[in-house]
Amino acid sequence: MLTDLSGRIERITFTNEENGFTIAKVKVQGKLDLVTVVGNLMAPMPGEILDMRGEWAIHPKFGEQFKVVQFKTKVPATAHGIKKYLGSGLIKGLGPVMAARIVERFGEKTLDIIENQVGRLAGVKGIGQKSIANIAKAWEAQKEIRDVMIFLQSHGVSAAYATKIFKRYGDRSVAVVKQNPYRLATDIFGIGFLKADHIAKELGFSNDARVRVEAGVVYTLHQLSEDGHVFYPYEPLIERCRDILGVGREPIVGAIGNLNADKLIIIEDINKDIEDSKENNKAVYLTRLHQCETGIANRLKALLSTPKSMRQVDVERAIQWVQQQLSFQPAENQKDAIRYALENKVLVITGGPGTGKTTIIKAILKILSQMKINIMLAAPTGRAAKRMSEMTGHEAKTIHRLLEYSIHKLGFQRNEKNPLDCDVLIVDETSMIDTVLMYHLLKAVPATASCIFVGDVNQLPSVGAGNVLNDLIASGAVAVIELTEIFRQAKASRIIVNAHKINAGELPVLRQSEISDPQNDFYFIEQDDPEKVLEIILELAYRRISHRFGFDAIDDIQVLTPMHKGIVGAVNLNNRLQSALNPGNGGIVRGDRTFRVNDKVMQIRNNYDKEVFNGDIGRITAIQAEERRLTTRFDHRDVVYEFSELDEMVLAYAVSVHKSQGSEYPVVILPILTQHYILLQRNLIYTAVTRGRNLVVMVGSRRALAIGVNNNQTQQRFARLRYRLGWQP
């Protein structure tokens, strides 16, 4: 039975900003003890008055609670309540001490003073004109956001997303959401189509509303691009949209036509590329991806057809000279790689670990440096660029820094109008480069320059859409050298030997030995029970490896996992590893994540403003609760996050194998179980093993390992780059 209850929030025990669920202690007149209130409250603040409707319930562990169904908030009227309210973090920079001083001066009139006579705060010790301006601005902002939150609350939007919506649209928030809630899916990170669709239904939009179906088609194509597809076939796309939207074929066909007419999508007839034409054999692209794929093909063709600026050299003499300079004896295909690099405008060098890719880059750089030409080195991630610099002795930049990305100037500053000043560009870890990034990179390469793309084609493809390195090789349009010979020093590493065995479809050598054996860098601990696998991983990371080998348990050891969910998925592993390696009761709670000082964390989206990118790993160095911000150190650089930005970050004691691309870790621990069946693929296991530099430990089932090694059927990615470059089926 629903009943009414009013009271003042004394403290917040728990709040989940993603869904608004809150546990609060409330002072109710006439009750001696504080009342436990639970429910979806919007950005609750200590000191606020809640007028609630709900029902009483008995929790088996926590006792009596009041479960809130509906509520309204009011600002507090008593001095005690106002002091709690102001000191709770409501106004950034105004903590409990300063709040107490203000209330001591103005008592119950405090909020009225802030609202109408804020200049009078100058009479409070410690408050200057700058503080007054900040307080006035923050007070006005929280009033406006409160109005937005009240509106959004009635339509099922959480406090965290209400804050983001307000930040994006300001006082237009309510009008924007009412007019087209589907804008939220593209404008607000983390909301997505499904949340926007829920809001739209609350606002009365019908299932087959044009704006809904069009947004649904675009959403579906975005989801497919996140699965790696640059385009999707017309008929399968319609079926996907029907499943997601729950509408018939005709509204979807109409929406695709409208989007095509508005140039939000591009449709290509692909019958011309196959022998037997089919009805509706069309490729449907998001316009941006179509522009990028066609742009890559056009830029490569322009590069290949333009004479190079680099002068001709006697290639054979150059090879003999560099052998003497670097005191090395290259294999024949390594010599070919040097020849091709000096003779071709565009070259791909591919090969597995231990085949000498780095040695060849060094040799090419040595020759090119002697020629006094401009050389640039780049890689997709900060870690890969740093490793490239260390290995070659030449400066290497991330592609984003090379192209001078600026959020304030809305994009890459290096492009066809302002190209890079180079004669040769060498790019490492090319398998990581997706369609969009490759397009922007090639746009900035002068037509007279030469490009050398280095990467391991057998690794997982890029996280983003496309399979660019694979398509470059398959197209036949550019010169390709595959390094296959494992060099003698590399053969001493079981990591390298086993990686090549896995890549060849053979089971790695799994010899029994203690993990303290200094002669071994590759171990397999057999265990079929997921719970026991989890306990073994915790023991390895927390004690055994660090104690016996001297590796740092947080910085040097990286757990890689095929899955996000499950007992040995990234989410559960991170929670358990955090408890073991960085325990504590404090921290900032965001959804199912708790962040503490010293935690290992990963950025999960590109943030060009902060210059941190998807996959970057750092350590939390400070949490300032009063300022509502957190500081993370990435490669000796401190980056500050507002609490509202923490959905960009996850714990990184364990990360997915995909997220590990381009990185190298002293120690890799890899769980491998039959419950990962859907993701057990050869290139995934190969990628995980090749991330380890000094030590790789697999924990799991031999059967699961065999399933993965034997499975070379990688998921098809729909892309047409190889066709555009001239490949014939």
Coordinates of C-alpha atoms in Angstrom, one line a residue, residues 184-564:
L184 CA 20.5 12.0 -27.7
A185 CA 21.7 8.8 -29.3
T186 CA 24.2 10.6 -31.5
D187 CA 25.0 13.7 -29.4
I188 CA 25.4 12.2 -25.9
F189 CA 28.1 9.6 -25.2
G190 CA 26.7 6.6 -23.4
I191 CA 23.0 7.2 -24.1
G192 CA 22.6 5.3 -27.4
F193 CA 19.5 4.5 -29.4
L194 CA 17.9 2.2 -26.9
K195 CA 17.8 4.7 -24.0
A196 CA 16.7 7.5 -26.4
D197 CA 14.0 5.2 -27.7
H198 CA 12.7 4.6 -24.1
I199 CA 12.5 8.4 -23.6
A200 CA 10.7 8.8 -26.9
K201 CA 8.1 6.2 -26.0
E202 CA 7.6 8.0 -22.7
L203 CA 7.0 11.2 -24.7
G204 CA 4.4 9.4 -26.9
F205 CA 6.4 8.7 -30.1
S206 CA 4.8 5.8 -32.0
N207 CA 6.8 2.7 -33.1
D208 CA 6.6 3.6 -36.8
A209 CA 7.2 7.3 -36.4
R210 CA 9.5 8.4 -39.2
V211 CA 12.1 10.0 -36.9
R212 CA 12.2 6.7 -34.9
V213 CA 12.7 4.4 -37.9
E214 CA 15.3 6.6 -39.5
A215 CA 17.2 6.9 -36.2
G216 CA 16.9 3.1 -35.8
V217 CA 18.5 2.5 -39.2
V218 CA 21.4 4.8 -38.4
Y219 CA 21.8 3.2 -35.0
T220 CA 21.9 -0.3 -36.6
L221 CA 24.6 0.8 -39.0
H222 CA 26.6 2.3 -36.2
Q223 CA 26.3 -1.0 -34.2
L224 CA 27.4 -2.9 -37.3
S225 CA 30.4 -0.6 -37.7
E226 CA 31.4 -1.3 -34.1
D227 CA 31.4 -5.0 -35.1
G228 CA 33.9 -4.0 -37.8
H229 CA 31.7 -3.6 -40.9
V230 CA 32.3 -0.7 -43.2
F231 CA 29.0 -1.4 -45.0
Y232 CA 26.2 -3.9 -44.6
P233 CA 24.2 -5.7 -47.3
Y234 CA 20.8 -4.1 -48.0
E235 CA 18.5 -7.1 -47.3
P236 CA 20.3 -8.3 -44.2
L237 CA 20.2 -4.7 -42.9
I238 CA 16.4 -4.6 -43.3
E239 CA 16.1 -7.8 -41.3
R240 CA 18.4 -6.4 -38.6
C241 CA 16.3 -3.2 -38.4
R242 CA 13.1 -5.2 -38.2
D243 CA 14.4 -7.2 -35.2
I244 CA 15.6 -4.0 -33.4
L245 CA 12.6 -1.7 -34.2
G246 CA 9.8 -4.2 -34.2
V247 CA 8.2 -2.7 -37.4
G248 CA 7.4 -4.0 -40.8
R249 CA 9.6 -3.9 -44.0
E250 CA 7.9 -0.9 -45.6
P251 CA 8.7 1.7 -42.9
I252 CA 12.4 0.6 -43.0
V253 CA 12.6 0.7 -46.8
G254 CA 11.1 4.2 -46.7
A255 CA 13.6 5.3 -43.9
I256 CA 16.6 3.9 -45.9
G257 CA 15.3 5.9 -49.0
N258 CA 14.9 9.1 -47.0
L259 CA 18.3 8.8 -45.4
N260 CA 19.9 8.1 -48.8
A261 CA 18.1 11.2 -50.2
D262 CA 19.3 13.3 -47.3
K263 CA 22.9 11.9 -47.8
L264 CA 23.1 10.5 -44.3
I265 CA 23.7 7.1 -45.8
I266 CA 25.1 6.0 -49.2
I267 CA 23.8 3.0 -51.2
E268 CA 26.0 1.2 -53.8
D269 CA 24.9 -1.4 -56.3
I270 CA 27.5 -4.2 -56.1
N271 CA 26.2 -6.5 -58.8
K272 CA 29.0 -5.2 -61.1
D273 CA 31.6 -7.0 -58.9
I274 CA 30.1 -10.5 -59.1
E275 CA 29.3 -12.8 -62.0
D276 CA 25.6 -13.6 -61.0
S277 CA 23.6 -10.4 -60.3
K278 CA 21.1 -10.5 -57.5
E279 CA 18.1 -8.4 -56.7
N280 CA 18.8 -5.6 -54.2
N281 CA 22.5 -6.6 -54.0
K282 CA 23.4 -3.3 -52.5
A283 CA 25.9 -2.1 -50.0
V284 CA 24.6 0.4 -47.4
Y285 CA 27.1 2.7 -45.9
L286 CA 27.1 5.5 -43.3
T287 CA 28.2 8.4 -45.4
R288 CA 31.3 9.0 -43.3
L289 CA 32.5 5.4 -43.8
H290 CA 31.8 5.6 -47.5
Q291 CA 33.8 8.8 -47.8
C292 CA 36.7 7.2 -45.9
E293 CA 36.8 4.0 -47.8
T294 CA 36.7 5.7 -51.2
G295 CA 39.1 8.3 -50.0
I296 CA 41.7 5.6 -49.0
A297 CA 41.5 4.1 -52.5
N298 CA 41.8 7.4 -54.2
R299 CA 44.7 8.6 -52.1
L300 CA 46.6 5.3 -52.6
K301 CA 46.1 5.5 -56.3
A302 CA 47.4 9.1 -56.3
L303 CA 50.5 8.0 -54.3
L304 CA 51.2 5.1 -56.6
S305 CA 50.9 7.2 -59.7
T306 CA 53.1 10.1 -58.6
P307 CA 56.9 10.0 -58.9
K308 CA 58.6 10.0 -55.5
S309 CA 60.6 12.9 -54.2
M310 CA 63.3 10.6 -52.8
R311 CA 66.3 10.3 -55.2
Q312 CA 67.4 7.0 -56.7
V313 CA 70.2 5.1 -55.0
D314 CA 72.3 2.0 -55.8
V315 CA 70.2 -0.4 -53.8
E316 CA 72.7 -3.3 -53.7
R317 CA 75.4 -1.0 -52.5
A318 CA 73.1 0.4 -49.9
I319 CA 72.2 -3.1 -48.6
Q320 CA 76.0 -4.0 -48.3
W321 CA 76.7 -0.7 -46.5
V322 CA 73.9 -1.0 -44.0
Q323 CA 74.9 -4.6 -43.2
Q324 CA 78.4 -3.3 -42.2
Q325 CA 76.9 -0.4 -40.3
L326 CA 74.5 -2.5 -38.2
S327 CA 76.7 -5.7 -38.1
F328 CA 73.9 -8.0 -39.2
Q329 CA 73.3 -10.6 -41.8
P330 CA 69.8 -10.3 -43.2
A331 CA 67.8 -13.2 -44.6
E332 CA 67.0 -13.0 -48.3
N333 CA 63.4 -11.7 -47.8
Q334 CA 64.8 -9.1 -45.4
K335 CA 67.0 -7.9 -48.2
D336 CA 64.0 -7.8 -50.4
A337 CA 62.2 -5.7 -47.8
I338 CA 65.1 -3.1 -48.0
R339 CA 65.0 -3.2 -51.8
Y340 CA 61.3 -2.8 -52.0
A341 CA 61.4 0.1 -49.5
L342 CA 63.9 2.0 -51.6
E343 CA 62.2 1.2 -54.9
N344 CA 58.4 1.4 -54.2
K345 CA 56.1 4.3 -53.4
V346 CA 54.0 2.1 -51.1
L347 CA 55.2 -1.0 -49.3
V348 CA 53.6 -3.3 -46.7
I349 CA 56.0 -5.3 -44.5
T350 CA 54.3 -8.0 -42.5
G351 CA 55.5 -10.8 -40.2
G352 CA 55.2 -12.4 -36.8
P353 CA 57.3 -11.9 -33.7
G354 CA 61.0 -12.6 -34.0
T355 CA 61.0 -12.3 -37.8
G356 CA 63.0 -9.1 -37.8
K357 CA 60.5 -6.3 -38.6
T358 CA 62.2 -3.9 -36.2
T359 CA 65.7 -4.8 -37.5
I360 CA 64.5 -4.0 -41.1
I361 CA 62.9 -0.7 -40.0
K362 CA 66.3 0.2 -38.4
A363 CA 68.2 -0.7 -41.6
I364 CA 65.8 1.3 -43.8
L365 CA 66.1 4.3 -41.4
K366 CA 69.8 4.1 -41.5
I367 CA 69.9 4.2 -45.3
L368 CA 67.3 7.0 -45.5
S369 CA 69.0 9.1 -42.8
Q370 CA 72.2 8.9 -44.8
M371 CA 70.3 10.3 -47.8
K372 CA 69.4 13.4 -45.7
I373 CA 65.6 13.2 -46.4
N374 CA 62.7 14.0 -44.2
I375 CA 61.4 10.9 -42.4
M376 CA 58.4 10.6 -40.1
L377 CA 57.5 7.6 -37.9
A378 CA 54.1 6.9 -36.5
A379 CA 51.9 4.3 -34.7
P380 CA 48.2 4.2 -33.7
T381 CA 48.7 4.2 -29.9
G382 CA 50.9 6.0 -27.5
R383 CA 52.5 2.8 -26.3
A384 CA 53.2 1.6 -29.8
A385 CA 54.8 5.0 -30.7
K386 CA 56.9 4.9 -27.6
R387 CA 58.1 1.4 -28.3
M388 CA 58.9 2.4 -31.9
S389 CA 61.0 5.3 -30.6
E390 CA 62.9 3.1 -28.2
M391 CA 63.6 0.4 -30.7
T392 CA 64.7 2.7 -33.6
G393 CA 66.2 5.7 -31.8
H394 CA 64.1 8.0 -33.9
E395 CA 61.1 10.0 -32.7
A396 CA 57.8 8.4 -33.4
K397 CA 54.4 10.0 -32.8
T398 CA 50.9 8.7 -32.5
I399 CA 48.9 9.2 -35.7
H400 CA 46.7 11.7 -33.9
R401 CA 49.6 13.8 -32.8
L402 CA 51.3 13.5 -36.1
L403 CA 48.2 14.9 -37.8
E404 CA 47.9 17.6 -35.1
Y405 CA 44.4 16.9 -34.0
S406 CA 42.7 19.8 -32.3
I407 CA 39.3 19.7 -30.7
H408 CA 39.1 23.5 -30.6
K409 CA 39.8 23.7 -34.4
L410 CA 37.4 20.8 -35.0
G411 CA 39.7 18.1 -36.4
F412 CA 43.0 17.1 -37.9
Q413 CA 45.1 20.1 -38.9
R414 CA 47.2 18.1 -41.3
N415 CA 45.4 17.2 -44.5
E416 CA 45.6 17.5 -48.3
K417 CA 45.6 21.3 -47.9
N418 CA 48.3 21.2 -45.1
P419 CA 50.3 18.0 -45.8
L420 CA 53.0 16.5 -43.7
D421 CA 56.5 17.7 -44.4
C422 CA 58.0 14.3 -45.2
D423 CA 59.6 12.3 -48.0
V424 CA 59.0 8.9 -46.3
L425 CA 56.4 7.9 -43.7
I426 CA 56.9 4.7 -41.8
V427 CA 53.9 3.4 -39.8
D428 CA 54.0 0.6 -37.3
E429 CA 51.2 -1.6 -35.9
T430 CA 49.2 -1.0 -39.1
S431 CA 46.8 -3.9 -38.3
M432 CA 45.3 -1.6 -35.7
I433 CA 44.4 1.2 -38.1
D434 CA 40.8 1.3 -39.0
T435 CA 39.1 2.8 -42.1
V436 CA 38.5 6.3 -40.7
L437 CA 42.0 6.8 -39.3
M438 CA 43.7 5.5 -42.4
Y439 CA 41.8 7.9 -44.5
H440 CA 42.8 10.9 -42.4
L441 CA 46.4 9.7 -42.4
L442 CA 46.6 9.3 -46.2
K443 CA 45.0 12.6 -46.8
A444 CA 47.9 14.2 -45.1
V445 CA 50.7 12.3 -47.0
P446 CA 52.2 14.4 -49.8
A447 CA 51.7 12.7 -53.2
T448 CA 55.4 12.6 -53.8
A449 CA 56.2 10.8 -50.5
S450 CA 56.7 7.1 -50.0
C451 CA 54.8 5.1 -47.3
I452 CA 56.0 1.9 -45.5
F453 CA 53.3 0.2 -43.5
V454 CA 54.5 -2.4 -41.0
G455 CA 52.3 -4.8 -39.1
D456 CA 51.3 -8.4 -38.3
V457 CA 48.4 -9.3 -40.6
N458 CA 47.7 -12.4 -38.5
Q459 CA 46.7 -10.4 -35.4
L460 CA 43.1 -9.3 -34.7
P461 CA 41.9 -6.6 -37.0
S462 CA 41.3 -3.1 -35.9
V463 CA 38.7 -2.3 -33.2
G464 CA 37.1 0.2 -35.5
A465 CA 35.5 -0.6 -38.9
G466 CA 37.4 -2.3 -41.7
N467 CA 40.3 -4.6 -42.2
V468 CA 42.6 -2.2 -43.9
L469 CA 46.0 -4.0 -43.6
N470 CA 44.5 -7.3 -44.8
D471 CA 42.7 -5.5 -47.7
L472 CA 45.9 -3.7 -48.8
I473 CA 47.7 -7.0 -49.0
A474 CA 44.9 -8.8 -50.7
S475 CA 44.3 -6.1 -53.3
G476 CA 47.5 -6.7 -55.1
A477 CA 47.8 -3.0 -55.7
V478 CA 50.8 -2.4 -53.4
A479 CA 54.1 -4.1 -52.9
V480 CA 54.1 -6.6 -50.0
I481 CA 57.0 -8.4 -48.2
E482 CA 56.2 -11.1 -45.7
L483 CA 58.9 -11.9 -43.2
T484 CA 58.8 -15.6 -42.2
E485 CA 62.1 -16.7 -40.9
I486 CA 62.5 -16.7 -37.1
F487 CA 65.9 -15.6 -36.1
R488 CA 68.2 -17.6 -33.9
Q489 CA 68.0 -15.4 -30.8
A490 CA 64.2 -15.4 -31.1
K491 CA 64.0 -19.2 -31.3
A492 CA 65.2 -19.2 -27.6
S493 CA 61.9 -17.7 -26.6
R494 CA 59.0 -20.1 -26.2
I495 CA 56.7 -17.1 -26.4
I496 CA 57.8 -16.5 -30.0
V497 CA 58.1 -20.2 -31.0
N498 CA 54.6 -20.9 -29.6
A499 CA 53.1 -17.8 -31.2
H500 CA 54.2 -19.1 -34.6
K501 CA 52.9 -22.6 -33.8
I502 CA 49.5 -21.1 -32.9
N503 CA 49.5 -19.0 -36.1
A504 CA 50.2 -22.2 -38.1
G505 CA 47.3 -24.0 -36.5
E506 CA 49.5 -26.1 -34.2
L507 CA 49.2 -26.5 -30.5
P508 CA 51.9 -24.7 -28.5
V509 CA 54.5 -26.7 -26.7
L510 CA 53.1 -27.1 -23.1
R511 CA 56.0 -28.5 -21.0
Q512 CA 55.5 -29.1 -17.3
S513 CA 57.8 -26.9 -15.2
E514 CA 57.6 -24.6 -12.2
I515 CA 56.8 -21.0 -12.8
S516 CA 60.1 -20.1 -11.1
D517 CA 62.1 -21.8 -14.0
P518 CA 64.2 -19.0 -15.4
Q519 CA 64.7 -20.9 -18.7
N520 CA 61.0 -20.8 -19.5
D521 CA 58.9 -17.8 -20.5
F522 CA 55.7 -19.6 -21.5
Y523 CA 53.6 -21.6 -19.1
F524 CA 50.2 -23.4 -19.2
I525 CA 48.4 -24.2 -16.0
E526 CA 45.7 -26.7 -16.7
Q527 CA 42.3 -26.1 -14.9
D528 CA 38.8 -26.6 -16.2
D529 CA 36.8 -25.1 -13.3
P530 CA 36.2 -21.3 -14.0
E531 CA 36.2 -20.5 -10.2
K532 CA 39.5 -22.2 -9.7
V533 CA 40.9 -20.5 -12.8
L534 CA 39.9 -17.2 -11.2
E535 CA 41.7 -18.1 -7.9
I536 CA 44.8 -19.1 -9.8
I537 CA 44.9 -15.9 -11.7
L538 CA 44.5 -13.9 -8.5
E539 CA 47.3 -15.9 -6.8
L540 CA 49.6 -15.4 -9.9
A541 CA 49.0 -11.7 -10.1
Y542 CA 49.0 -10.9 -6.4
R543 CA 51.9 -13.1 -5.2
R544 CA 53.6 -15.8 -7.3
I545 CA 54.8 -13.9 -10.3
S546 CA 55.8 -10.7 -8.5
H547 CA 57.6 -12.5 -5.7
R548 CA 59.5 -15.0 -7.9
F549 CA 60.4 -12.7 -10.9
G550 CA 60.3 -9.2 -9.3
F551 CA 57.7 -7.8 -11.6
D552 CA 55.4 -5.1 -10.3
A553 CA 52.0 -6.6 -9.7
I554 CA 50.1 -3.7 -11.1
D555 CA 52.3 -2.0 -13.7
D556 CA 54.0 -5.1 -15.2
I557 CA 51.4 -7.8 -15.1
Q558 CA 48.4 -7.6 -17.5
V559 CA 45.5 -10.0 -17.5
L560 CA 44.0 -10.4 -20.9
T561 CA 40.7 -12.1 -21.4
P562 CA 38.5 -12.9 -24.4
M563 CA 35.3 -11.8 -22.8
H564 CA 33.8 -8.9 -20.8

